[in-house]
Amino acid sequence: MAAAGGGASLLVQGGAAREGCVGKTSLVLHYCENKFNDKHITTLQASFLTKKLNIDGKRVNLAIWDTAGQERFHALGPIYYRDSNGAILVYDITDEDSFQKVKNWVKELRKMLGNEICLCIVGNKIDLEKERHVSIQEAESYAESVGAKHYHTSAKQNKGIEELFLDLCKRMIETAQMDERAKGNGSSQPGAARRSIQIIDDEPPAQSGGGGCCSSG
Amino acid sequence: MLSSVMAALHWPSHSRKKMSLKSERRGIHVDQSELLCKKGCGYYGNPAWQGFCSKCWREEYQKARQKQIQEDWELAERLQREEEEAFASSQSSQGAQSLTFSKFEEKKTNEKTRKVTTVKKFFSASSRVGSKKAEIQEAKAPSPSINRQTSIETDRVSKEFIEFLKTFHKTGQEIYKQTKMFLETMHYKRDLSIEEQSECTQDFYQSVAEKMQTRGKVPPEKVEKIMDQIEKYIMTRLYKYVFCPETTDDEKKDLAIQKRIRALHWVTPQMLCVPVNEEIPEVSDMVVKAITDIIEMDSKRVPRDKLACITRCSKHIFNAIKITKNEPASADDFLPTLIYIVLKGNPPRLQSNIQYITRFCNPSRLMTGEDGYYFTNLCCAVAFIEKLDAQSLNLSQEDFDRYMSGQTSPRKQEPESWSPDACLGVKQMYKNLDLLSQLNERQERIMSEAKKLEKDLIDWTDGIAKEVQDIVEKYPLEIKPATQPLAAIDSENVENDKLPPPLQPQVYAG
C-alpha cells in the first residue's frame, strides 16, 4: 500500500566527521514523529523513515534514507544516492568543518546526478546562534551558486523542519513533472519509470488538511 | 498439508510406537487395537500418518502426491480452458476440496471398521478424474515447466498461486495465462545472457502491473499483492536456471568475497566502531539472530523472501543497537554493525544472492520500500568489505598487512582483553582457566596458612609446656604431711559450754 500512491525518495546526508554530530538523525526523527522531546521517540531506528504527504491534492510517499556520515563510508555514497530524487545535506552552524564536508557532497552529487536531484543545504542547531562559526551570508550565497536551497533549523527547538521538508517535496515534484514533460509525457521508458517520481492525484480533497496535521507537530 | 506430512515423515521409525501411544492417550481412551496400522502390518499407526504406520504411510503418500500433482495440472488446464465461464472455476475448487474431505471421510470409516484398506481404494475413491486421463493430459501438454523436476515446493507454490488467482476471477485467469506464456518464453531464452533474461523479467513485471491497473482496474494495493504472488510463482520456477548461472562469474565472485571475509577474521567491533556491546546477553542474542537471518537468505528461492531475511537481520541489528545505546539507531550506527554481522556470518553465496535479487526482484519493492533500503545497505557493506583497507579501520599500514598475512592477530597482542567475538566455548574456557588459576592461588594460600597454623599450634603447646614447667619450678609442689589429724572433727567439742544455751548439747547421763 505504501509504495502504490506514488513515491519520492529522499536522502539525508550529514556532513559530519563524527557521528551524531550535526543532528541529522534528530532532524528526521522530529519530522517523522512530530515529537519535541527525544525521550518520547519510540521508533526503533532512524535510518529509514517514511512520511505520507498531501501536497496540493497530490499524494506523495516520502521515503527518507539516512546515510552513514563517517568519512570511511564516503566512497559508498553512489550506492545510496543513485535512485534518489532529493538530498538534504546537514551541517552544524557551530562547526566550520562540517560545512566544508557538505560542499564536498554537493560537488559529488552535482557531478554524478546533474540537475536531476534537488539539493537542500541545512544549517542545523540555530539554538546555538551564539557559537555560530559559519556565516549566514557565506552559506546562503554558496547554496545559491550551486542551485541548492538553504535552510536554518533547530532540531532541539523543532524550528524550520516542517518548512524544509515541505518545500523540498514541492521542488521534487516540480522537477519530476518537468522531467516527464521533457520526455514527451506518456511513453515512459521502463528504465526511466523506475527512477522518476510518480504522482497520482488524490481523488477526494478530504485529505487537504493533511499539511496542517504535519505542521502541528 | 503436504509439507506438514513431510515433516512427520522424518520421525525415526523406532520411536513411532511410543509417539503414537503418547498422542492417543492425551485424548479419550482409545482401544489398543485402534492404534495399529490401518493396513494391518502389525505396527502401530499414527494419526499424523492418517492411521498408518510410517512405512505404509510412505507408500500411500507417494501415490497421493502423484495424484495431487496431476490434480493440480488438471486444475490449471481447466482454468485456462474455461476463459468465458469465469465462475466455472468454482467447480474445480470443489473437486479439490472433495479430495481432502473424502480422504477424511475415508479415514473415519476405516477407523470404524478397522478393515485393511488397499492403497487403490483409499485414493481412487476420492478423485473425480481417473489417473489415466490425467496422465494422458500431462503427456499432451507441451508446456516446458512440466518437464521440470517436480519438487514439493514448486507444487505447493503453483497450487497456492492458482488458488490465489481464483479470487480474482477473470483478471486472475488473464494473469495466469500471461504468467504461463512468460514462463514458456523464458524457457526458450535460457541460452541468452542473464542480463537479457533479467530485462525480460523486469519488462514482464511492469507490463503485468500496468495491464492490471489500466485494463483490470485493480486497486493499487491489490496490484501489489498480486505482483508478490506472481513473483513468487515465476521465481520458484526460474530459480534453478537463473540463480548463479554458469554463464556469469557470480560463483567466482562468491568465492572471492568468502575468501576475503575469511581473511578479515581478525577485525574487531572496536575497529569498525560498532555501537553494540556484546557483553550484554540480550545484545549478543540479537547478534546471533541477525547472523542466522543473513545466512538463511541463501536458502530462500523467491527474491522477496530473500529480502525479508535481510530485513529481519536489520531489525535485529537495530534492537541490538537500541539495547546498547538506548536511542534509535541512525545509519551511522547501522552500517558498521551490518558490516560486522556480514564479517562474522560470512553468508554463503553472498554475491550470487545480491545479483539475483537485483536482477529478478520486482523493482517497485527494491526501489521504494524499507526492504530496498536494507538491501542497499547490504550492498554497501559488501562494497566496503571488498575495498576495506588500513585507513578504513584506523590502523597503520604495517599493522593491517601483518594482520592480513596472519603473522599476528590483534587479539594475541593483548591477551588480557580477548575480543568478545571469540567463540563462546573459547570464552568459557578462558573464564574457567582464570577461575582455576585463582583457585590454585587460594589453595596455596590455604596450604601456607595451614602450615603456619600447625607451627603455631606446636609452638603453643611448647610454650604452654614451658610455662607450666616454669611455674612448677617456681612453685614446686610440696605435699606436706597432715598437721592436724582429720579425726579432730569428731573429737570432743571442748568449747561447747561457750555456745548459747539453745545450742548447748544436752548431755545425757549414761
XYZ file of C-alpha atoms in Angstrom, chain B residues 89-485:
397
model
C -13.687 -22.457 -11.767
C -15.558 -22.930 -8.540
C -16.395 -26.383 -9.789
C -12.775 -27.358 -9.865
C -12.260 -25.925 -6.447
C -14.982 -28.218 -5.266
C -13.076 -31.027 -6.806
C -10.003 -30.066 -4.879
C -11.940 -29.780 -1.690
C -13.684 -33.051 -2.134
C -10.330 -34.726 -2.391
C -9.260 -33.722 1.049
C -12.686 -34.086 2.517
C -13.347 -37.545 1.244
C -9.955 -38.584 2.488
C -11.121 -37.551 5.857
C -14.321 -39.452 5.492
C -12.472 -42.492 4.347
C -10.271 -42.345 7.354
C -13.249 -42.247 9.638
C -14.881 -45.279 8.162
C -11.606 -47.060 8.198
C -11.281 -46.474 11.830
C -14.740 -47.750 12.461
C -14.424 -50.989 10.614
C -10.696 -51.410 11.038
C -10.567 -53.061 7.704
C -7.429 -53.385 5.775
C -7.713 -50.758 3.120
C -5.865 -51.103 -0.084
C -3.919 -48.236 -1.480
C -6.030 -48.027 -4.562
C -9.302 -47.816 -2.812
C -8.057 -45.221 -0.432
C -7.265 -42.681 -3.040
C -9.158 -43.522 -6.155
C -12.465 -43.201 -4.390
C -11.831 -39.543 -3.795
C -10.676 -38.485 -7.218
C -13.071 -37.467 -9.908
C -10.775 -37.844 -12.829
C -9.205 -41.188 -13.424
C -5.488 -41.239 -13.161
C -5.204 -42.485 -16.708
C -6.869 -39.448 -18.114
C -4.631 -37.149 -16.139
C -1.600 -38.990 -17.387
C -2.661 -38.516 -20.945
C -3.193 -34.858 -20.384
C 0.156 -34.448 -18.813
C 1.788 -36.185 -21.706
C -0.062 -33.988 -24.159
C 0.730 -30.663 -22.596
C 3.808 -29.247 -24.253
C 4.484 -26.699 -21.541
C 8.168 -26.676 -20.642
C 7.559 -26.334 -16.965
C 6.013 -29.766 -16.907
C 9.389 -31.196 -17.705
C 10.755 -29.681 -14.582
C 11.732 -31.857 -11.727
C 8.668 -31.717 -9.630
C 9.814 -30.569 -6.276
C 7.407 -30.336 -3.428
C 7.922 -26.632 -3.051
C 7.171 -25.927 -6.687
C 3.983 -27.922 -6.443
C 2.871 -26.169 -3.350
C 3.623 -22.740 -4.787
C 1.754 -23.379 -8.027
C -1.208 -24.686 -6.140
C -1.254 -21.652 -3.923
C -0.898 -19.414 -6.922
C -3.863 -20.972 -8.669
C -5.951 -20.791 -5.527
C -4.961 -17.193 -5.043
C -5.851 -16.191 -8.587
C -9.266 -17.760 -8.279
C -10.328 -14.940 -6.007
C -9.826 -12.542 -8.895
C -11.991 -14.448 -11.385
C -11.460 -13.145 -14.876
C -8.449 -10.997 -14.090
C -6.960 -13.996 -12.328
C -7.296 -16.137 -15.445
C -5.804 -13.433 -17.578
C -2.846 -13.189 -15.213
C -2.414 -16.926 -15.164
C -2.325 -17.036 -18.930
C 0.237 -14.297 -19.152
C 2.388 -15.875 -16.489
C 2.339 -19.203 -18.295
C 3.232 -17.514 -21.537
C 6.073 -15.700 -19.877
C 7.442 -18.901 -18.384
C 7.330 -20.510 -21.790
C 9.205 -17.664 -23.432
C 11.721 -17.769 -20.622
C 12.262 -21.425 -21.375
C 13.403 -20.594 -24.866
C 15.523 -17.731 -23.622
C 17.535 -19.893 -21.304
C 20.561 -19.631 -23.558
C 20.550 -15.857 -23.557
C 22.717 -13.846 -21.240
C 21.452 -13.376 -17.726
C 21.113 -9.635 -18.280
C 18.683 -10.223 -21.115
C 16.708 -12.687 -19.050
C 16.603 -10.163 -16.247
C 15.421 -7.480 -18.644
C 12.641 -9.789 -19.847
C 11.518 -10.471 -16.302
C 11.530 -6.805 -15.399
C 9.532 -5.960 -18.532
C 7.091 -8.689 -17.628
C 6.618 -7.319 -14.114
C 5.964 -3.881 -15.479
C 3.591 -4.901 -18.237
C 1.539 -7.128 -15.957
C 1.246 -4.424 -13.332
C 0.256 -1.859 -15.943
C -2.311 -4.117 -17.504
C -3.845 -4.840 -14.157
C -4.162 -1.174 -13.369
C -5.439 0.013 -16.734
C -7.428 -2.939 -18.051
C -8.379 -4.867 -14.952
C -8.985 -1.731 -12.870
C -7.416 -3.426 -9.914
C -6.786 -1.099 -6.959
C -3.078 -0.365 -6.313
C -2.784 -2.250 -3.038
C -4.196 -5.365 -4.668
C -1.863 -4.987 -7.611
C 0.995 -5.132 -5.171
C -0.340 -8.296 -3.591
C -0.831 -9.964 -6.940
C 2.614 -8.895 -8.060
C 4.085 -10.538 -4.980
C 2.311 -13.777 -5.841
C 3.416 -13.609 -9.457
C 6.979 -13.054 -8.374
C 6.767 -15.988 -6.010
C 5.326 -18.232 -8.687
C 7.670 -17.446 -11.526
C 10.823 -17.176 -9.462
C 10.265 -20.501 -7.714
C 10.274 -21.999 -11.186
C 13.075 -19.975 -12.703
C 15.349 -20.092 -9.667
C 17.184 -23.184 -10.777
C 18.177 -21.654 -14.083
C 18.824 -18.055 -13.178
C 20.399 -18.224 -9.743
C 24.156 -18.138 -10.047
C 24.088 -19.197 -13.718
C 27.154 -20.739 -15.275
C 27.342 -18.040 -17.906
C 28.340 -15.427 -15.341
C 31.232 -15.120 -12.957
C 28.881 -14.934 -9.964
C 30.359 -18.042 -8.451
C 33.873 -16.685 -8.768
C 32.767 -13.531 -7.026
C 31.119 -15.588 -4.296
C 34.338 -17.394 -3.622
C 36.307 -14.164 -3.727
C 34.165 -12.426 -1.121
C 34.099 -15.548 1.016
C 37.869 -15.716 0.980
C 38.087 -12.018 1.665
C 35.814 -12.273 4.708
C 37.808 -15.197 5.982
C 40.999 -13.221 5.638
C 39.419 -10.455 7.676
C 38.540 -12.693 10.617
C 40.653 -10.545 12.921
C 38.560 -7.402 12.544
C 37.139 -6.423 15.912
C 33.986 -4.415 16.584
C 36.179 -1.709 18.053
C 37.995 -1.223 14.753
C 34.686 -0.723 12.950
C 33.311 1.448 15.769
C 30.334 -0.864 16.128
C 27.984 0.608 18.729
C 26.978 -2.795 20.077
C 28.073 -4.205 23.378
C 28.038 -7.956 23.166
C 28.749 -8.347 26.849
C 25.056 -7.782 27.413
C 23.396 -11.183 26.949
C 20.345 -9.751 25.180
C 22.563 -7.959 22.696
C 24.685 -10.986 21.894
C 21.438 -12.871 21.445
C 20.318 -10.295 18.880
C 23.673 -10.513 17.121
C 23.331 -14.273 16.821
C 19.809 -13.900 15.466
C 20.940 -11.320 12.923
C 23.701 -13.633 11.730
C 21.249 -16.523 11.435
C 18.912 -14.404 9.335
C 21.560 -13.229 6.930
C 22.783 -16.790 6.466
C 19.246 -18.007 5.950
C 18.885 -15.708 2.950
C 20.642 -18.244 0.747
C 18.037 -20.906 1.438
C 15.142 -18.886 0.000
C 14.167 -19.050 -3.622
C 11.962 -16.015 -4.097
C 13.738 -12.631 -4.201
C 11.144 -11.178 -1.886
C 11.802 -13.882 0.712
C 15.492 -13.181 0.463
C 14.801 -9.513 1.046
C 12.676 -10.413 4.046
C 15.687 -12.196 5.548
C 17.798 -9.072 5.146
C 15.062 -7.006 6.732
C 14.780 -9.357 9.681
C 18.527 -9.269 10.110
C 18.433 -5.460 10.080
C 15.676 -5.349 12.666
C 17.749 -7.486 14.995
C 20.675 -5.160 14.484
C 18.500 -2.192 15.378
C 17.377 -3.974 18.503
C 20.951 -4.687 19.492
C 21.882 -1.036 18.991
C 18.849 0.162 20.854
C 19.614 -2.019 23.864
C 23.234 -0.884 23.904
C 22.744 2.814 23.239
C 19.184 3.303 24.377
C 18.329 5.545 21.448
C 17.045 4.980 17.912
C 19.797 3.813 15.596
C 20.856 6.064 12.760
C 22.635 4.975 9.611
C 25.890 5.945 11.305
C 25.307 3.099 13.764
C 23.574 0.701 11.454
C 26.012 0.375 8.578
C 29.093 -0.512 10.675
C 27.061 -3.075 12.596
C 25.759 -4.626 9.396
C 29.326 -4.844 8.096
C 30.342 -6.510 11.327
C 27.472 -9.007 11.054
C 28.400 -9.853 7.472
C 32.027 -10.333 8.511
C 31.030 -12.592 11.368
C 28.416 -14.554 9.473
C 30.188 -14.914 6.128
C 26.859 -15.683 4.426
C 27.057 -18.294 1.675
C 26.888 -17.190 -1.957
C 26.596 -13.561 -0.963
C 27.326 -12.072 -4.375
C 25.057 -14.503 -6.182
C 22.217 -13.628 -3.871
C 22.719 -9.918 -4.323
C 22.916 -10.287 -8.086
C 19.850 -12.499 -8.149
C 17.796 -10.040 -6.136
C 18.932 -7.117 -8.273
C 18.095 -8.934 -11.474
C 14.827 -10.591 -10.617
C 13.136 -8.759 -7.782
C 10.057 -6.755 -8.550
C 11.619 -3.297 -8.959
C 8.889 -1.400 -7.148
C 9.847 -3.216 -3.984
C 13.540 -2.793 -4.440
C 13.400 0.920 -5.167
C 10.941 2.336 -2.691
C 10.266 0.221 0.345
C 12.040 -0.447 3.580
C 13.353 -3.718 2.172
C 15.067 -1.757 -0.548
C 16.847 0.400 1.965
C 18.250 -2.551 3.874
C 19.230 -4.242 0.662
C 21.104 -1.121 -0.419
C 22.883 -1.143 2.912
C 23.877 -4.748 2.411
C 25.295 -3.815 -0.988
C 27.219 -1.042 0.744
C 28.512 -3.442 3.373
C 29.773 -5.808 0.693
C 31.368 -2.959 -1.253
C 33.035 -1.769 1.929
C 34.384 -5.224 2.765
C 35.775 -5.583 -0.743
C 37.594 -2.279 -0.600
C 38.470 -2.281 3.064
C 41.983 -1.075 3.830
C 44.114 0.063 6.739
C 42.683 3.563 6.651
C 39.087 2.433 6.919
C 39.867 0.572 10.130
C 42.049 3.344 11.558
C 45.069 1.084 11.507
C 48.573 1.683 10.303
C 49.501 0.046 7.020
C 52.068 -2.152 8.767
C 49.568 -3.444 11.293
C 46.999 -4.056 8.599
C 49.482 -6.003 6.479
C 50.588 -8.052 9.426
C 47.042 -8.960 10.375
C 46.142 -9.757 6.783
C 49.131 -12.013 6.321
C 48.204 -13.808 9.513
C 51.541 -13.099 11.194
C 49.877 -11.646 14.220
C 46.379 -11.126 15.320
C 45.258 -8.134 17.293
C 43.892 -10.440 19.915
C 47.222 -12.013 20.756
C 48.847 -8.693 21.461
C 46.597 -8.010 24.349
C 45.583 -11.305 25.831
C 44.089 -9.506 28.798
C 41.070 -8.428 26.831
C 40.205 -11.103 24.348
C 37.717 -9.830 21.903
C 34.121 -10.742 22.556
C 33.760 -12.195 19.115
C 35.816 -15.223 20.109
C 33.524 -18.185 20.144
C 31.565 -18.865 23.276
C 33.406 -22.047 24.123
C 36.768 -20.318 23.982
C 35.414 -17.532 26.119
C 34.149 -20.012 28.652
C 37.458 -21.808 28.590
C 39.328 -18.629 29.307
C 36.982 -17.892 32.143
C 37.463 -21.359 33.552
C 41.224 -21.101 33.261
C 41.050 -17.856 35.097
C 38.978 -19.428 37.826
C 41.357 -22.365 38.059
C 44.373 -20.163 38.476
C 42.529 -18.228 41.136
C 41.670 -21.459 42.830
C 45.283 -22.572 42.679
C 46.364 -19.359 44.307
C 43.873 -19.795 47.061
C 44.876 -23.380 47.554
C 48.455 -22.328 48.002
C 47.451 -19.679 50.427
C 45.447 -22.184 52.404
C 48.380 -24.574 52.457
C 50.772 -21.952 53.751
C 48.253 -20.762 56.296
C 47.667 -24.324 57.405
C 51.368 -24.862 57.822
C 51.591 -21.689 59.794
C 48.716 -22.852 61.916
C 50.420 -26.160 62.508
C 53.603 -24.409 63.517
C 51.649 -22.068 65.752
C 49.990 -24.993 67.420
C 53.268 -26.743 68.039
C 54.754 -23.522 69.331
C 51.769 -23.040 71.533
C 51.970 -26.490 73.135
C 55.670 -25.990 73.587
C 55.019 -22.591 75.122
C 52.403 -23.951 77.448
C 54.624 -26.846 78.488
C 57.420 -24.438 79.134
C 55.236 -22.113 81.119
C 53.897 -24.971 83.166
C 57.429 -26.135 83.750
C 58.384 -22.654 84.848
C 55.513 -22.412 87.258
C 56.169 -25.844 88.552
C 59.738 -24.895 89.072
C 58.806 -21.637 90.694
C 56.235 -23.112 92.975
C 57.314 -26.675 93.460
C 54.554 -28.901 94.654
C 55.175 -29.899 98.177
C 52.999 -32.386 99.769
C 53.043 -31.602 103.409
C 52.179 -34.221 105.954
C 48.857 -33.563 107.611
C 49.489 -31.400 110.676
C 46.142 -31.930 112.272
C 44.532 -35.314 112.271
